[in-house]
């Protein structure tokens, strides 16, 4: 079995805050990411697809096709946007890296037609990284 990944970067604003909590409670939990007027991150998105190589093509999935799906379904909707306000499929969640990875998975999964979606990773900058392996992960490999 192979694991193939594509990676892209996007810039977006967010605020981490539960709407049912006070600003003080949100600052206590989320720290600087609870800033009332939001702030930005340079995000890195990684999408991994698992599968066997098609002997006719030598590929699990065409990287170009996978890139196009992720660009169309995710990148074009989140890049240079406010993740709390501008993105339909992110409404009603606190846009933590974990929640973003889960929602991105749910959006992408129906569009993966070669191989199977294995993981979606969202990194806020270089050091805060969350990976979602789906609702029924088969095998977790780091
Ligand atoms: Ni933040």
PDB file of C-alpha atoms in Angstrom, residues 21-97:
ATOM      1  CA  UNK A  21     -18.793  31.854  26.997  1.00  0.00           C
ATOM      2  CA  UNK A  22     -17.578  35.235  28.201  1.00  0.00           C
ATOM      3  CA  UNK A  23     -14.471  36.857  26.706  1.00  0.00           C
ATOM      4  CA  UNK A  24     -12.644  36.074  29.941  1.00  0.00           C
ATOM      5  CA  UNK A  25     -13.483  32.375  29.702  1.00  0.00           C
ATOM      6  CA  UNK A  26     -12.461  32.267  26.057  1.00  0.00           C
ATOM      7  CA  UNK A  27      -9.140  34.018  26.716  1.00  0.00           C
ATOM      8  CA  UNK A  28      -8.482  31.617  29.581  1.00  0.00           C
ATOM      9  CA  UNK A  29      -8.960  28.611  27.290  1.00  0.00           C
ATOM     10  CA  UNK A  30      -7.798  29.770  23.863  1.00  0.00           C
ATOM     11  CA  UNK A  31      -5.243  32.454  24.802  1.00  0.00           C
ATOM     12  CA  UNK A  32      -4.248  34.830  22.008  1.00  0.00           C
ATOM     13  CA  UNK A  33      -6.435  32.963  19.517  1.00  0.00           C
ATOM     14  CA  UNK A  34      -9.472  34.359  21.407  1.00  0.00           C
ATOM     15  CA  UNK A  35      -8.596  37.936  20.391  1.00  0.00           C
ATOM     16  CA  UNK A  36     -11.963  39.638  19.913  1.00  0.00           C
ATOM     17  CA  UNK A  37     -11.191  41.074  16.487  1.00  0.00           C
ATOM     18  CA  UNK A  38      -9.536  37.940  15.158  1.00  0.00           C
ATOM     19  CA  UNK A  39      -6.046  37.337  13.796  1.00  0.00           C
ATOM     20  CA  UNK A  40      -4.414  35.494  10.939  1.00  0.00           C
ATOM     21  CA  UNK A  41      -2.447  32.325  10.374  1.00  0.00           C
ATOM     22  CA  UNK A  42      -0.482  30.927   7.484  1.00  0.00           C
ATOM     23  CA  UNK A  43      -2.030  27.481   7.349  1.00  0.00           C
ATOM     24  CA  UNK A  44      -0.611  24.357   5.786  1.00  0.00           C
ATOM     25  CA  UNK A  45      -3.093  21.770   4.534  1.00  0.00           C
ATOM     26  CA  UNK A  46      -2.023  18.209   3.782  1.00  0.00           C
ATOM     27  CA  UNK A  47      -4.332  15.639   2.238  1.00  0.00           C
ATOM     28  CA  UNK A  48      -3.187  12.004   2.144  1.00  0.00           C
ATOM     29  CA  UNK A  49      -4.728   9.253   0.028  1.00  0.00           C
ATOM     30  CA  UNK A  50      -3.943   5.578   0.545  1.00  0.00           C
ATOM     31  CA  UNK A  51      -4.102   2.876  -2.065  1.00  0.00           C
ATOM     32  CA  UNK A  52      -2.304   0.528  -4.373  1.00  0.00           C
ATOM     33  CA  UNK A  53      -0.551   1.596  -7.525  1.00  0.00           C
ATOM     34  CA  UNK A  54      -2.483   1.105 -10.716  1.00  0.00           C
ATOM     35  CA  UNK A  55      -0.035  -0.956 -12.819  1.00  0.00           C
ATOM     36  CA  UNK A  56      -1.164   0.758 -15.994  1.00  0.00           C
ATOM     37  CA  UNK A  57      -0.450   4.274 -14.737  1.00  0.00           C
ATOM     38  CA  UNK A  58       2.156   3.720 -12.032  1.00  0.00           C
ATOM     39  CA  UNK A  59       0.108   5.967  -9.739  1.00  0.00           C
ATOM     40  CA  UNK A  60      -2.237   5.639  -6.755  1.00  0.00           C
ATOM     41  CA  UNK A  61      -3.900   8.868  -7.728  1.00  0.00           C
ATOM     42  CA  UNK A  62      -3.011  11.542 -10.204  1.00  0.00           C
ATOM     43  CA  UNK A  63      -1.450  14.285  -8.053  1.00  0.00           C
ATOM     44  CA  UNK A  64      -2.765  16.910 -10.434  1.00  0.00           C
ATOM     45  CA  UNK A  65      -6.356  15.652 -10.091  1.00  0.00           C
ATOM     46  CA  UNK A  66      -6.106  15.505  -6.292  1.00  0.00           C
ATOM     47  CA  UNK A  67      -4.641  19.002  -6.203  1.00  0.00           C
ATOM     48  CA  UNK A  68      -7.521  20.286  -8.335  1.00  0.00           C
ATOM     49  CA  UNK A  69     -10.140  18.766  -6.003  1.00  0.00           C
ATOM     50  CA  UNK A  70      -8.521  20.260  -2.898  1.00  0.00           C
ATOM     51  CA  UNK A  71      -8.135  23.639  -4.581  1.00  0.00           C
ATOM     52  CA  UNK A  72     -11.756  23.692  -5.713  1.00  0.00           C
ATOM     53  CA  UNK A  73     -13.422  22.274  -2.601  1.00  0.00           C
ATOM     54  CA  UNK A  74     -11.237  23.837   0.113  1.00  0.00           C
ATOM     55  CA  UNK A  75      -8.551  26.295  -0.950  1.00  0.00           C
ATOM     56  CA  UNK A  76     -10.740  28.600  -3.036  1.00  0.00           C
ATOM     57  CA  UNK A  77     -13.246  28.817  -0.160  1.00  0.00           C
ATOM     58  CA  UNK A  78     -10.833  29.457   2.709  1.00  0.00           C
ATOM     59  CA  UNK A  79      -7.835  31.342   1.304  1.00  0.00           C
ATOM     60  CA  UNK A  80      -7.815  34.995   2.433  1.00  0.00           C
ATOM     61  CA  UNK A  81     -11.145  34.522   4.241  1.00  0.00           C
ATOM     62  CA  UNK A  82     -12.390  34.827   7.775  1.00  0.00           C
ATOM     63  CA  UNK A  83     -12.991  31.217   8.819  1.00  0.00           C
ATOM     64  CA  UNK A  84     -15.614  32.220  11.412  1.00  0.00           C
ATOM     65  CA  UNK A  85     -17.759  34.214   9.002  1.00  0.00           C
ATOM     66  CA  UNK A  86     -17.018  33.553   5.326  1.00  0.00           C
ATOM     67  CA  UNK A  87     -17.105  29.787   4.858  1.00  0.00           C
ATOM     68  CA  UNK A  88     -20.456  27.973   4.643  1.00  0.00           C
ATOM     69  CA  UNK A  89     -19.195  24.577   5.751  1.00  0.00           C
ATOM     70  CA  UNK A  90     -17.406  26.025   8.797  1.00  0.00           C
ATOM     71  CA  UNK A  91     -20.449  27.674  10.322  1.00  0.00           C
ATOM     72  CA  UNK A  92     -21.336  26.556  13.838  1.00  0.00           C
ATOM     73  CA  UNK A  93     -17.882  25.325  14.845  1.00  0.00           C
ATOM     74  CA  UNK A  94     -14.958  26.864  16.702  1.00  0.00           C
ATOM     75  CA  UNK A  95     -12.289  26.901  13.945  1.00  0.00           C
ATOM     76  CA  UNK A  96      -9.520  25.062  15.786  1.00  0.00           C
ATOM     77  CA  UNK A  97      -7.041  23.121  13.672  1.00  0.00           C
TER      78      UNK A  97
END
